[in-house]
């Protein structure tokens, strides 16, 4: 019997006897007991044989072949120059002479932050500040490794390393709330998934960037309450406000433009991209050709037409090379994550109904479709231009699995990871090796190193420590199930049930979901669940609850038609499907159909409200955390992708409003929101509260001062989850 079998057997014994397994506590869940370690990002090196990775206060060099440390590249304890306490990230220079060190984060939005960066010169073991003039944002090396660009207070700067790290200010018009150069505004960062909006040319002579003029975007003052005592001292500043530009559905967007900077002559030019105030520019990318062609991606406001222009950064002229249109919407940002090489590019598209890879030359001429089938490419990993081989991740062996594949120039596909479950790969330079991070629903993350035929060369982490903890706490295996809607559509889910649940003792049910377009909670992955290992769901199961997760219509991994059927009416089919799932699950002999709850966060909170007011009284209670309550209150890029503007789809907005169906609300509601939520503004919840009061509907409310959309921090998460558990206990037991 192998090691995993022993653990699973011991888990089964613990559950059967009810005496050996340790009882899960909430602190075990939120403290990271079941979160995999050792999966920090790696930086492949130019030789194709090694990679760098942080280990505490060190950066170590590892062999792709053996997984062994071959050199300590940086040790903060012995490095000369500046004194750095912590190391939170790094960027390896393309010439591998220096490393840019990130020493801490001061968060701006969800993914953006400023930091004090330091240049570490490997040859002399010396540290020096990137800039003495204040924190930096989104730094990046030029391809030759001799320049570093960064953004400070909305302006783009350049550090010339061959000239004594001389700092050059490229732009001077950056201003908070007005203009951003080289970094996206909040809406672009959140909905087009990038934090750096500038690029170097392949020959390192040019710098191009997107300029965001957000002076016409509506600005809102987010409140931050600061009355908590700290070491016996009380602030008399009761509340402060942080302004944020936020374009709601139908409102004005940032005006965007593209510019170039000749590093030698210091000349700035305006690229002649034919865009107006309702056009997005979600990506720019230099090609590797002699002309330094700059590919500029534009997207119309309705987001059903993508155009790629080839721009000359010196003459500023643009030529349209590719246009793609969709009758509903183009799913971003996967279309934007395009791989560009010397004579062409590879992009993802759903034009045949599933997300696949397509190859074009630099003039936009179609060369070939690299992948096809009734399955999805979930990530593009790399392309060997010499052999014509593309590497990618896909779910072609199972909707909720993810494997690493390659396809050669003749279209022959080879699977490189043989386990069912979820694999994520990082390839070496030259694509000779890859690091594989694998798990499945019931097996913690394992990290291996493989060659490009899929042969495992070394095991970096076998996940045994978390596996042992899972056994000690009696984490149970998830049960897969499926059922069919009345129209014949099959939906899939998983559940966890306590050993006490039976036909003679049916248990209450708690349903957890997200339900947003293109996203999944049913995944064959250790991360499935609200916390890794479904530890929170296991905690609820140990308290006597069955916990279930179902992906309804509109979720991802099943093709464009399945995903896009919620177009123009978000929330309607999603709510119907959660109601249908509750009815199906309530028919199972070990579940009490009269004691069913539903909960979710963000879109999942919205779906909770929509489901509880769908008109079928199946839910006894529900918890909505940080919910959208009417799509008129949410940001334009996301909302209009799926709903168009309110003036174009007034009926759809009315139909998709949780507020408009509040008369049908059934079951006890707990509403939770962070007051400083910069994503789903709390005005969503206050508008819903007003409607509840106007209708005389009683409800429960919990707000968290100074907390954003994630409501982070152990004490706050502990309080939030305890509040939820007490609410479920009061209403379901």
JSON list of C-alpha atoms in Angstrom, two decimals, residues 262-477:
[
{"chain": "A", "resi": 262, "resn": "UNK", "atom": "CA", "xyz": [13.65, 57.42, -28.06]},
{"chain": "A", "resi": 263, "resn": "UNK", "atom": "CA", "xyz": [16.09, 56.66, -25.25]},
{"chain": "A", "resi": 264, "resn": "UNK", "atom": "CA", "xyz": [19.14, 58.06, -27.07]},
{"chain": "A", "resi": 265, "resn": "UNK", "atom": "CA", "xyz": [17.62, 61.30, -28.38]},
{"chain": "A", "resi": 266, "resn": "UNK", "atom": "CA", "xyz": [15.02, 61.73, -25.57]},
{"chain": "A", "resi": 267, "resn": "UNK", "atom": "CA", "xyz": [12.32, 62.48, -28.17]},
{"chain": "A", "resi": 268, "resn": "UNK", "atom": "CA", "xyz": [8.69, 61.71, -27.23]},
{"chain": "A", "resi": 269, "resn": "UNK", "atom": "CA", "xyz": [6.24, 60.94, -30.03]},
{"chain": "A", "resi": 270, "resn": "UNK", "atom": "CA", "xyz": [2.48, 60.43, -30.09]},
{"chain": "A", "resi": 271, "resn": "UNK", "atom": "CA", "xyz": [1.49, 57.19, -31.83]},
{"chain": "A", "resi": 272, "resn": "UNK", "atom": "CA", "xyz": [-1.39, 57.74, -34.27]},
{"chain": "A", "resi": 273, "resn": "UNK", "atom": "CA", "xyz": [-3.74, 55.03, -33.01]},
{"chain": "A", "resi": 274, "resn": "UNK", "atom": "CA", "xyz": [-7.29, 55.64, -34.32]},
{"chain": "A", "resi": 275, "resn": "UNK", "atom": "CA", "xyz": [-9.19, 55.54, -31.02]},
{"chain": "A", "resi": 276, "resn": "UNK", "atom": "CA", "xyz": [-11.89, 57.66, -29.44]},
{"chain": "A", "resi": 277, "resn": "UNK", "atom": "CA", "xyz": [-13.08, 58.22, -25.87]},
{"chain": "A", "resi": 278, "resn": "UNK", "atom": "CA", "xyz": [-15.02, 54.94, -25.96]},
{"chain": "A", "resi": 279, "resn": "UNK", "atom": "CA", "xyz": [-12.12, 52.72, -27.05]},
{"chain": "A", "resi": 280, "resn": "UNK", "atom": "CA", "xyz": [-9.98, 50.58, -24.75]},
{"chain": "A", "resi": 281, "resn": "UNK", "atom": "CA", "xyz": [-6.26, 49.95, -25.27]},
{"chain": "A", "resi": 282, "resn": "UNK", "atom": "CA", "xyz": [-5.72, 46.94, -23.00]},
{"chain": "A", "resi": 283, "resn": "UNK", "atom": "CA", "xyz": [-2.25, 45.91, -24.28]},
{"chain": "A", "resi": 284, "resn": "UNK", "atom": "CA", "xyz": [0.79, 47.06, -26.25]},
{"chain": "A", "resi": 285, "resn": "UNK", "atom": "CA", "xyz": [3.68, 44.78, -27.18]},
{"chain": "A", "resi": 286, "resn": "UNK", "atom": "CA", "xyz": [6.84, 45.20, -29.24]},
{"chain": "A", "resi": 287, "resn": "UNK", "atom": "CA", "xyz": [7.69, 42.63, -31.89]},
{"chain": "A", "resi": 288, "resn": "UNK", "atom": "CA", "xyz": [11.25, 41.37, -32.28]},
{"chain": "A", "resi": 289, "resn": "UNK", "atom": "CA", "xyz": [11.70, 42.50, -35.88]},
{"chain": "A", "resi": 290, "resn": "UNK", "atom": "CA", "xyz": [14.19, 45.07, -37.19]},
{"chain": "A", "resi": 291, "resn": "UNK", "atom": "CA", "xyz": [11.51, 47.77, -37.46]},
{"chain": "A", "resi": 292, "resn": "UNK", "atom": "CA", "xyz": [10.67, 47.52, -33.76]},
{"chain": "A", "resi": 293, "resn": "UNK", "atom": "CA", "xyz": [7.00, 47.19, -34.70]},
{"chain": "A", "resi": 294, "resn": "UNK", "atom": "CA", "xyz": [4.71, 47.99, -31.80]},
{"chain": "A", "resi": 295, "resn": "UNK", "atom": "CA", "xyz": [1.50, 45.97, -31.68]},
{"chain": "A", "resi": 296, "resn": "UNK", "atom": "CA", "xyz": [-1.35, 48.00, -30.21]},
{"chain": "A", "resi": 297, "resn": "UNK", "atom": "CA", "xyz": [-4.49, 46.13, -29.13]},
{"chain": "A", "resi": 298, "resn": "UNK", "atom": "CA", "xyz": [-7.75, 48.09, -29.17]},
{"chain": "A", "resi": 299, "resn": "UNK", "atom": "CA", "xyz": [-11.20, 47.04, -28.07]},
{"chain": "A", "resi": 300, "resn": "UNK", "atom": "CA", "xyz": [-14.46, 48.87, -28.69]},
{"chain": "A", "resi": 301, "resn": "UNK", "atom": "CA", "xyz": [-16.60, 49.81, -25.71]},
{"chain": "A", "resi": 302, "resn": "UNK", "atom": "CA", "xyz": [-19.08, 47.01, -26.40]},
{"chain": "A", "resi": 303, "resn": "UNK", "atom": "CA", "xyz": [-16.08, 44.62, -26.34]},
{"chain": "A", "resi": 304, "resn": "UNK", "atom": "CA", "xyz": [-17.16, 42.61, -29.35]},
{"chain": "A", "resi": 305, "resn": "UNK", "atom": "CA", "xyz": [-14.50, 43.93, -31.75]},
{"chain": "A", "resi": 306, "resn": "UNK", "atom": "CA", "xyz": [-10.76, 43.51, -31.20]},
{"chain": "A", "resi": 307, "resn": "UNK", "atom": "CA", "xyz": [-8.33, 45.25, -33.54]},
{"chain": "A", "resi": 308, "resn": "UNK", "atom": "CA", "xyz": [-4.54, 44.94, -33.61]},
{"chain": "A", "resi": 309, "resn": "UNK", "atom": "CA", "xyz": [-2.49, 47.75, -35.14]},
{"chain": "A", "resi": 310, "resn": "UNK", "atom": "CA", "xyz": [1.16, 47.59, -36.11]},
{"chain": "A", "resi": 311, "resn": "UNK", "atom": "CA", "xyz": [2.72, 50.94, -35.21]},
{"chain": "A", "resi": 312, "resn": "UNK", "atom": "CA", "xyz": [6.10, 52.40, -36.11]},
{"chain": "A", "resi": 313, "resn": "UNK", "atom": "CA", "xyz": [7.32, 54.02, -32.87]},
{"chain": "A", "resi": 314, "resn": "UNK", "atom": "CA", "xyz": [9.40, 56.58, -34.81]},
{"chain": "A", "resi": 315, "resn": "UNK", "atom": "CA", "xyz": [7.15, 57.53, -37.72]},
{"chain": "A", "resi": 316, "resn": "UNK", "atom": "CA", "xyz": [4.11, 57.05, -35.42]},
{"chain": "A", "resi": 317, "resn": "UNK", "atom": "CA", "xyz": [2.06, 55.57, -38.30]},
{"chain": "A", "resi": 318, "resn": "UNK", "atom": "CA", "xyz": [-0.32, 52.69, -37.55]},
{"chain": "A", "resi": 319, "resn": "UNK", "atom": "CA", "xyz": [-1.60, 49.95, -39.82]},
{"chain": "A", "resi": 320, "resn": "UNK", "atom": "CA", "xyz": [-4.55, 47.71, -38.98]},
{"chain": "A", "resi": 321, "resn": "UNK", "atom": "CA", "xyz": [-3.34, 44.11, -39.28]},
{"chain": "A", "resi": 322, "resn": "UNK", "atom": "CA", "xyz": [-6.05, 42.05, -37.58]},
{"chain": "A", "resi": 323, "resn": "UNK", "atom": "CA", "xyz": [-9.69, 42.40, -36.63]},
{"chain": "A", "resi": 324, "resn": "UNK", "atom": "CA", "xyz": [-11.75, 39.85, -34.72]},
{"chain": "A", "resi": 325, "resn": "UNK", "atom": "CA", "xyz": [-15.44, 40.20, -33.89]},
{"chain": "A", "resi": 326, "resn": "UNK", "atom": "CA", "xyz": [-17.87, 38.21, -31.79]},
{"chain": "A", "resi": 327, "resn": "UNK", "atom": "CA", "xyz": [-21.68, 38.42, -31.84]},
{"chain": "A", "resi": 328, "resn": "UNK", "atom": "CA", "xyz": [-21.66, 38.71, -28.03]},
{"chain": "A", "resi": 329, "resn": "UNK", "atom": "CA", "xyz": [-18.31, 39.63, -26.49]},
{"chain": "A", "resi": 330, "resn": "UNK", "atom": "CA", "xyz": [-14.60, 38.95, -26.70]},
{"chain": "A", "resi": 331, "resn": "UNK", "atom": "CA", "xyz": [-13.44, 37.36, -23.48]},
{"chain": "A", "resi": 332, "resn": "UNK", "atom": "CA", "xyz": [-10.60, 39.36, -21.99]},
{"chain": "A", "resi": 333, "resn": "UNK", "atom": "CA", "xyz": [-7.86, 39.16, -20.99]},
{"chain": "A", "resi": 334, "resn": "UNK", "atom": "CA", "xyz": [-7.01, 35.81, -22.63]},
{"chain": "A", "resi": 335, "resn": "UNK", "atom": "CA", "xyz": [-7.15, 37.38, -26.09]},
{"chain": "A", "resi": 336, "resn": "UNK", "atom": "CA", "xyz": [-4.64, 39.98, -24.96]},
{"chain": "A", "resi": 337, "resn": "UNK", "atom": "CA", "xyz": [-2.02, 37.58, -23.62]},
{"chain": "A", "resi": 338, "resn": "UNK", "atom": "CA", "xyz": [-0.38, 37.18, -27.00]},
{"chain": "A", "resi": 339, "resn": "UNK", "atom": "CA", "xyz": [3.06, 35.68, -27.64]},
{"chain": "A", "resi": 340, "resn": "UNK", "atom": "CA", "xyz": [5.03, 37.77, -30.14]},
{"chain": "A", "resi": 341, "resn": "UNK", "atom": "CA", "xyz": [8.25, 36.59, -31.77]},
{"chain": "A", "resi": 342, "resn": "UNK", "atom": "CA", "xyz": [10.49, 37.79, -34.61]},
{"chain": "A", "resi": 343, "resn": "UNK", "atom": "CA", "xyz": [8.19, 37.10, -37.54]},
{"chain": "A", "resi": 344, "resn": "UNK", "atom": "CA", "xyz": [4.76, 36.53, -36.03]},
{"chain": "A", "resi": 345, "resn": "UNK", "atom": "CA", "xyz": [2.54, 36.07, -33.05]},
{"chain": "A", "resi": 346, "resn": "UNK", "atom": "CA", "xyz": [0.27, 33.48, -31.42]},
{"chain": "A", "resi": 347, "resn": "UNK", "atom": "CA", "xyz": [-3.00, 34.52, -29.87]},
{"chain": "A", "resi": 348, "resn": "UNK", "atom": "CA", "xyz": [-5.96, 32.84, -28.22]},
{"chain": "A", "resi": 349, "resn": "UNK", "atom": "CA", "xyz": [-9.44, 33.05, -29.68]},
{"chain": "A", "resi": 350, "resn": "UNK", "atom": "CA", "xyz": [-12.90, 31.53, -29.19]},
{"chain": "A", "resi": 351, "resn": "UNK", "atom": "CA", "xyz": [-13.88, 31.99, -32.84]},
{"chain": "A", "resi": 352, "resn": "UNK", "atom": "CA", "xyz": [-14.51, 28.27, -33.35]},
{"chain": "A", "resi": 353, "resn": "UNK", "atom": "CA", "xyz": [-16.53, 28.06, -30.11]},
{"chain": "A", "resi": 354, "resn": "UNK", "atom": "CA", "xyz": [-13.71, 27.04, -27.78]},
{"chain": "A", "resi": 355, "resn": "UNK", "atom": "CA", "xyz": [-10.59, 28.86, -26.64]},
{"chain": "A", "resi": 356, "resn": "UNK", "atom": "CA", "xyz": [-7.72, 27.81, -28.93]},
{"chain": "A", "resi": 357, "resn": "UNK", "atom": "CA", "xyz": [-4.34, 28.93, -30.29]},
{"chain": "A", "resi": 358, "resn": "UNK", "atom": "CA", "xyz": [-3.90, 30.66, -33.66]},
{"chain": "A", "resi": 359, "resn": "UNK", "atom": "CA", "xyz": [-0.69, 31.67, -35.42]},
{"chain": "A", "resi": 360, "resn": "UNK", "atom": "CA", "xyz": [-0.29, 34.83, -37.57]},
{"chain": "A", "resi": 361, "resn": "UNK", "atom": "CA", "xyz": [2.61, 36.62, -39.22]},
{"chain": "A", "resi": 362, "resn": "UNK", "atom": "CA", "xyz": [3.46, 40.21, -38.26]},
{"chain": "A", "resi": 363, "resn": "UNK", "atom": "CA", "xyz": [1.24, 41.52, -41.04]},
{"chain": "A", "resi": 364, "resn": "UNK", "atom": "CA", "xyz": [-1.74, 39.82, -39.41]},
{"chain": "A", "resi": 365, "resn": "UNK", "atom": "CA", "xyz": [-1.97, 37.11, -42.06]},
{"chain": "A", "resi": 366, "resn": "UNK", "atom": "CA", "xyz": [-3.45, 33.89, -40.67]},
{"chain": "A", "resi": 367, "resn": "UNK", "atom": "CA", "xyz": [-1.00, 30.97, -40.86]},
{"chain": "A", "resi": 368, "resn": "UNK", "atom": "CA", "xyz": [-2.68, 28.12, -39.01]},
{"chain": "A", "resi": 369, "resn": "UNK", "atom": "CA", "xyz": [-4.84, 27.06, -36.10]},
{"chain": "A", "resi": 370, "resn": "UNK", "atom": "CA", "xyz": [-2.57, 25.22, -33.67]},
{"chain": "A", "resi": 371, "resn": "UNK", "atom": "CA", "xyz": [-5.20, 23.55, -31.47]},
{"chain": "A", "resi": 372, "resn": "UNK", "atom": "CA", "xyz": [-8.82, 22.56, -31.97]},
{"chain": "A", "resi": 373, "resn": "UNK", "atom": "CA", "xyz": [-11.50, 20.44, -30.34]},
{"chain": "A", "resi": 374, "resn": "UNK", "atom": "CA", "xyz": [-14.37, 20.62, -27.87]},
{"chain": "A", "resi": 375, "resn": "UNK", "atom": "CA", "xyz": [-12.08, 21.60, -25.04]},
{"chain": "A", "resi": 376, "resn": "UNK", "atom": "CA", "xyz": [-10.29, 24.76, -23.90]},
{"chain": "A", "resi": 377, "resn": "UNK", "atom": "CA", "xyz": [-6.72, 25.97, -23.92]},
{"chain": "A", "resi": 378, "resn": "UNK", "atom": "CA", "xyz": [-6.49, 27.36, -20.39]},
{"chain": "A", "resi": 379, "resn": "UNK", "atom": "CA", "xyz": [-3.01, 28.87, -20.68]},
{"chain": "A", "resi": 380, "resn": "UNK", "atom": "CA", "xyz": [-0.42, 29.35, -23.41]},
{"chain": "A", "resi": 381, "resn": "UNK", "atom": "CA", "xyz": [3.06, 28.45, -22.15]},
{"chain": "A", "resi": 382, "resn": "UNK", "atom": "CA", "xyz": [5.53, 28.96, -24.99]},
{"chain": "A", "resi": 383, "resn": "UNK", "atom": "CA", "xyz": [6.42, 28.43, -28.63]},
{"chain": "A", "resi": 384, "resn": "UNK", "atom": "CA", "xyz": [9.54, 26.98, -30.23]},
{"chain": "A", "resi": 385, "resn": "UNK", "atom": "CA", "xyz": [9.76, 28.88, -33.53]},
{"chain": "A", "resi": 386, "resn": "UNK", "atom": "CA", "xyz": [12.47, 26.54, -34.86]},
{"chain": "A", "resi": 387, "resn": "UNK", "atom": "CA", "xyz": [10.38, 23.39, -34.58]},
{"chain": "A", "resi": 388, "resn": "UNK", "atom": "CA", "xyz": [6.93, 24.98, -34.68]},
{"chain": "A", "resi": 389, "resn": "UNK", "atom": "CA", "xyz": [6.00, 23.35, -31.35]},
{"chain": "A", "resi": 390, "resn": "UNK", "atom": "CA", "xyz": [3.60, 25.11, -29.00]},
{"chain": "A", "resi": 391, "resn": "UNK", "atom": "CA", "xyz": [3.26, 24.31, -25.29]},
{"chain": "A", "resi": 392, "resn": "UNK", "atom": "CA", "xyz": [0.04, 24.95, -23.43]},
{"chain": "A", "resi": 393, "resn": "UNK", "atom": "CA", "xyz": [-2.31, 23.89, -20.64]},
{"chain": "A", "resi": 394, "resn": "UNK", "atom": "CA", "xyz": [-5.79, 22.55, -21.39]},
{"chain": "A", "resi": 395, "resn": "UNK", "atom": "CA", "xyz": [-8.73, 20.58, -20.05]},
{"chain": "A", "resi": 396, "resn": "UNK", "atom": "CA", "xyz": [-9.04, 18.23, -23.02]},
{"chain": "A", "resi": 397, "resn": "UNK", "atom": "CA", "xyz": [-9.04, 15.14, -20.77]},
{"chain": "A", "resi": 398, "resn": "UNK", "atom": "CA", "xyz": [-11.74, 16.42, -18.42]},
{"chain": "A", "resi": 399, "resn": "UNK", "atom": "CA", "xyz": [-13.72, 19.63, -18.00]},
{"chain": "A", "resi": 400, "resn": "UNK", "atom": "CA", "xyz": [-12.33, 20.33, -14.54]},
{"chain": "A", "resi": 401, "resn": "UNK", "atom": "CA", "xyz": [-8.83, 18.92, -15.06]},
{"chain": "A", "resi": 402, "resn": "UNK", "atom": "CA", "xyz": [-5.81, 20.87, -16.29]},
{"chain": "A", "resi": 403, "resn": "UNK", "atom": "CA", "xyz": [-2.85, 19.18, -17.98]},
{"chain": "A", "resi": 404, "resn": "UNK", "atom": "CA", "xyz": [0.31, 20.33, -19.77]},
{"chain": "A", "resi": 405, "resn": "UNK", "atom": "CA", "xyz": [0.47, 19.57, -23.49]},
{"chain": "A", "resi": 406, "resn": "UNK", "atom": "CA", "xyz": [2.49, 20.28, -26.60]},
{"chain": "A", "resi": 407, "resn": "UNK", "atom": "CA", "xyz": [1.47, 20.30, -30.24]},
{"chain": "A", "resi": 408, "resn": "UNK", "atom": "CA", "xyz": [4.05, 20.02, -33.03]},
{"chain": "A", "resi": 409, "resn": "UNK", "atom": "CA", "xyz": [4.08, 21.59, -36.48]},
{"chain": "A", "resi": 410, "resn": "UNK", "atom": "CA", "xyz": [2.08, 18.68, -37.90]},
{"chain": "A", "resi": 411, "resn": "UNK", "atom": "CA", "xyz": [-0.68, 19.04, -35.30]},
{"chain": "A", "resi": 412, "resn": "UNK", "atom": "CA", "xyz": [0.32, 16.01, -33.24]},
{"chain": "A", "resi": 413, "resn": "UNK", "atom": "CA", "xyz": [-0.56, 16.57, -29.58]},
{"chain": "A", "resi": 414, "resn": "UNK", "atom": "CA", "xyz": [1.34, 15.04, -26.68]},
{"chain": "A", "resi": 415, "resn": "UNK", "atom": "CA", "xyz": [0.25, 15.15, -23.07]},
{"chain": "A", "resi": 416, "resn": "UNK", "atom": "CA", "xyz": [3.22, 15.94, -20.82]},
{"chain": "A", "resi": 417, "resn": "UNK", "atom": "CA", "xyz": [1.59, 15.38, -17.42]},
{"chain": "A", "resi": 418, "resn": "UNK", "atom": "CA", "xyz": [-0.14, 12.05, -16.90]},
{"chain": "A", "resi": 419, "resn": "UNK", "atom": "CA", "xyz": [-2.03, 12.54, -13.61]},
{"chain": "A", "resi": 420, "resn": "UNK", "atom": "CA", "xyz": [-5.65, 13.60, -13.58]},
{"chain": "A", "resi": 421, "resn": "UNK", "atom": "CA", "xyz": [-6.04, 16.77, -11.57]},
{"chain": "A", "resi": 422, "resn": "UNK", "atom": "CA", "xyz": [-4.54, 20.21, -12.14]},
{"chain": "A", "resi": 423, "resn": "UNK", "atom": "CA", "xyz": [-1.05, 20.89, -13.45]},
{"chain": "A", "resi": 424, "resn": "UNK", "atom": "CA", "xyz": [0.53, 24.31, -13.94]},
{"chain": "A", "resi": 425, "resn": "UNK", "atom": "CA", "xyz": [3.88, 24.60, -15.71]},
{"chain": "A", "resi": 426, "resn": "UNK", "atom": "CA", "xyz": [6.72, 27.10, -15.83]},
{"chain": "A", "resi": 427, "resn": "UNK", "atom": "CA", "xyz": [9.14, 26.32, -18.67]},
{"chain": "A", "resi": 428, "resn": "UNK", "atom": "CA", "xyz": [12.85, 26.95, -18.84]},
{"chain": "A", "resi": 429, "resn": "UNK", "atom": "CA", "xyz": [14.32, 29.27, -21.43]},
{"chain": "A", "resi": 430, "resn": "UNK", "atom": "CA", "xyz": [14.56, 27.19, -24.59]},
{"chain": "A", "resi": 431, "resn": "UNK", "atom": "CA", "xyz": [11.61, 25.04, -23.39]},
{"chain": "A", "resi": 432, "resn": "UNK", "atom": "CA", "xyz": [13.81, 22.04, -22.52]},
{"chain": "A", "resi": 433, "resn": "UNK", "atom": "CA", "xyz": [12.45, 21.61, -18.98]},
{"chain": "A", "resi": 434, "resn": "UNK", "atom": "CA", "xyz": [9.47, 22.68, -16.90]},
{"chain": "A", "resi": 435, "resn": "UNK", "atom": "CA", "xyz": [8.45, 22.91, -13.29]},
{"chain": "A", "resi": 436, "resn": "UNK", "atom": "CA", "xyz": [5.10, 21.18, -12.74]},
{"chain": "A", "resi": 437, "resn": "UNK", "atom": "CA", "xyz": [2.88, 22.22, -9.83]},
{"chain": "A", "resi": 438, "resn": "UNK", "atom": "CA", "xyz": [0.21, 19.52, -9.50]},
{"chain": "A", "resi": 439, "resn": "UNK", "atom": "CA", "xyz": [-2.65, 18.66, -7.17]},
{"chain": "A", "resi": 440, "resn": "UNK", "atom": "CA", "xyz": [-6.13, 17.22, -7.29]},
{"chain": "A", "resi": 441, "resn": "UNK", "atom": "CA", "xyz": [-9.23, 17.75, -5.17]},
{"chain": "A", "resi": 442, "resn": "UNK", "atom": "CA", "xyz": [-8.00, 15.49, -2.39]},
{"chain": "A", "resi": 443, "resn": "UNK", "atom": "CA", "xyz": [-4.21, 15.56, -2.80]},
{"chain": "A", "resi": 444, "resn": "UNK", "atom": "CA", "xyz": [-2.09, 18.53, -1.67]},
{"chain": "A", "resi": 445, "resn": "UNK", "atom": "CA", "xyz": [0.24, 20.26, -4.10]},
{"chain": "A", "resi": 446, "resn": "UNK", "atom": "CA", "xyz": [3.29, 18.38, -5.38]},
{"chain": "A", "resi": 447, "resn": "UNK", "atom": "CA", "xyz": [6.11, 20.05, -7.32]},
{"chain": "A", "resi": 448, "resn": "UNK", "atom": "CA", "xyz": [8.24, 18.16, -9.82]},
{"chain": "A", "resi": 449, "resn": "UNK", "atom": "CA", "xyz": [10.78, 19.02, -12.51]},
{"chain": "A", "resi": 450, "resn": "UNK", "atom": "CA", "xyz": [10.29, 17.44, -15.92]},
{"chain": "A", "resi": 451, "resn": "UNK", "atom": "CA", "xyz": [11.83, 17.46, -19.37]},
{"chain": "A", "resi": 452, "resn": "UNK", "atom": "CA", "xyz": [9.77, 18.54, -22.36]},
{"chain": "A", "resi": 453, "resn": "UNK", "atom": "CA", "xyz": [8.71, 14.98, -23.07]},
{"chain": "A", "resi": 454, "resn": "UNK", "atom": "CA", "xyz": [7.03, 14.85, -19.65]},
{"chain": "A", "resi": 455, "resn": "UNK", "atom": "CA", "xyz": [9.61, 12.64, -17.94]},
{"chain": "A", "resi": 456, "resn": "UNK", "atom": "CA", "xyz": [9.89, 13.46, -14.22]},
{"chain": "A", "resi": 457, "resn": "UNK", "atom": "CA", "xyz": [13.50, 14.32, -13.39]},
{"chain": "A", "resi": 458, "resn": "UNK", "atom": "CA", "xyz": [13.19, 15.34, -9.74]},
{"chain": "A", "resi": 459, "resn": "UNK", "atom": "CA", "xyz": [10.63, 15.89, -7.00]},
{"chain": "A", "resi": 460, "resn": "UNK", "atom": "CA", "xyz": [10.93, 19.26, -5.29]},
{"chain": "A", "resi": 461, "resn": "UNK", "atom": "CA", "xyz": [8.01, 18.87, -2.86]},
{"chain": "A", "resi": 462, "resn": "UNK", "atom": "CA", "xyz": [5.79, 15.84, -2.33]},
{"chain": "A", "resi": 463, "resn": "UNK", "atom": "CA", "xyz": [3.14, 17.57, -0.22]},
{"chain": "A", "resi": 464, "resn": "UNK", "atom": "CA", "xyz": [3.54, 14.98, 2.52]},
{"chain": "A", "resi": 465, "resn": "UNK", "atom": "CA", "xyz": [3.41, 17.44, 5.42]},
{"chain": "A", "resi": 466, "resn": "UNK", "atom": "CA", "xyz": [0.01, 18.80, 4.42]},
{"chain": "A", "resi": 467, "resn": "UNK", "atom": "CA", "xyz": [-1.10, 15.29, 3.52]},
{"chain": "A", "resi": 468, "resn": "UNK", "atom": "CA", "xyz": [-0.27, 14.22, 7.05]},
{"chain": "A", "resi": 469, "resn": "UNK", "atom": "CA", "xyz": [-2.18, 17.15, 8.52]},
{"chain": "A", "resi": 470, "resn": "UNK", "atom": "CA", "xyz": [-5.17, 16.32, 6.34]},
{"chain": "A", "resi": 471, "resn": "UNK", "atom": "CA", "xyz": [-5.13, 12.83, 7.82]},
{"chain": "A", "resi": 472, "resn": "UNK", "atom": "CA", "xyz": [-4.77, 14.10, 11.38]},
{"chain": "A", "resi": 473, "resn": "UNK", "atom": "CA", "xyz": [-7.77, 16.43, 11.00]},
{"chain": "A", "resi": 474, "resn": "UNK", "atom": "CA", "xyz": [-9.83, 13.85, 9.15]},
{"chain": "A", "resi": 475, "resn": "UNK", "atom": "CA", "xyz": [-10.39, 15.90, 5.98]},
{"chain": "A", "resi": 476, "resn": "UNK", "atom": "CA", "xyz": [-12.82, 13.88, 3.90]},
{"chain": "A", "resi": 477, "resn": "UNK", "atom": "CA", "xyz": [-12.73, 13.20, 0.20]}
]
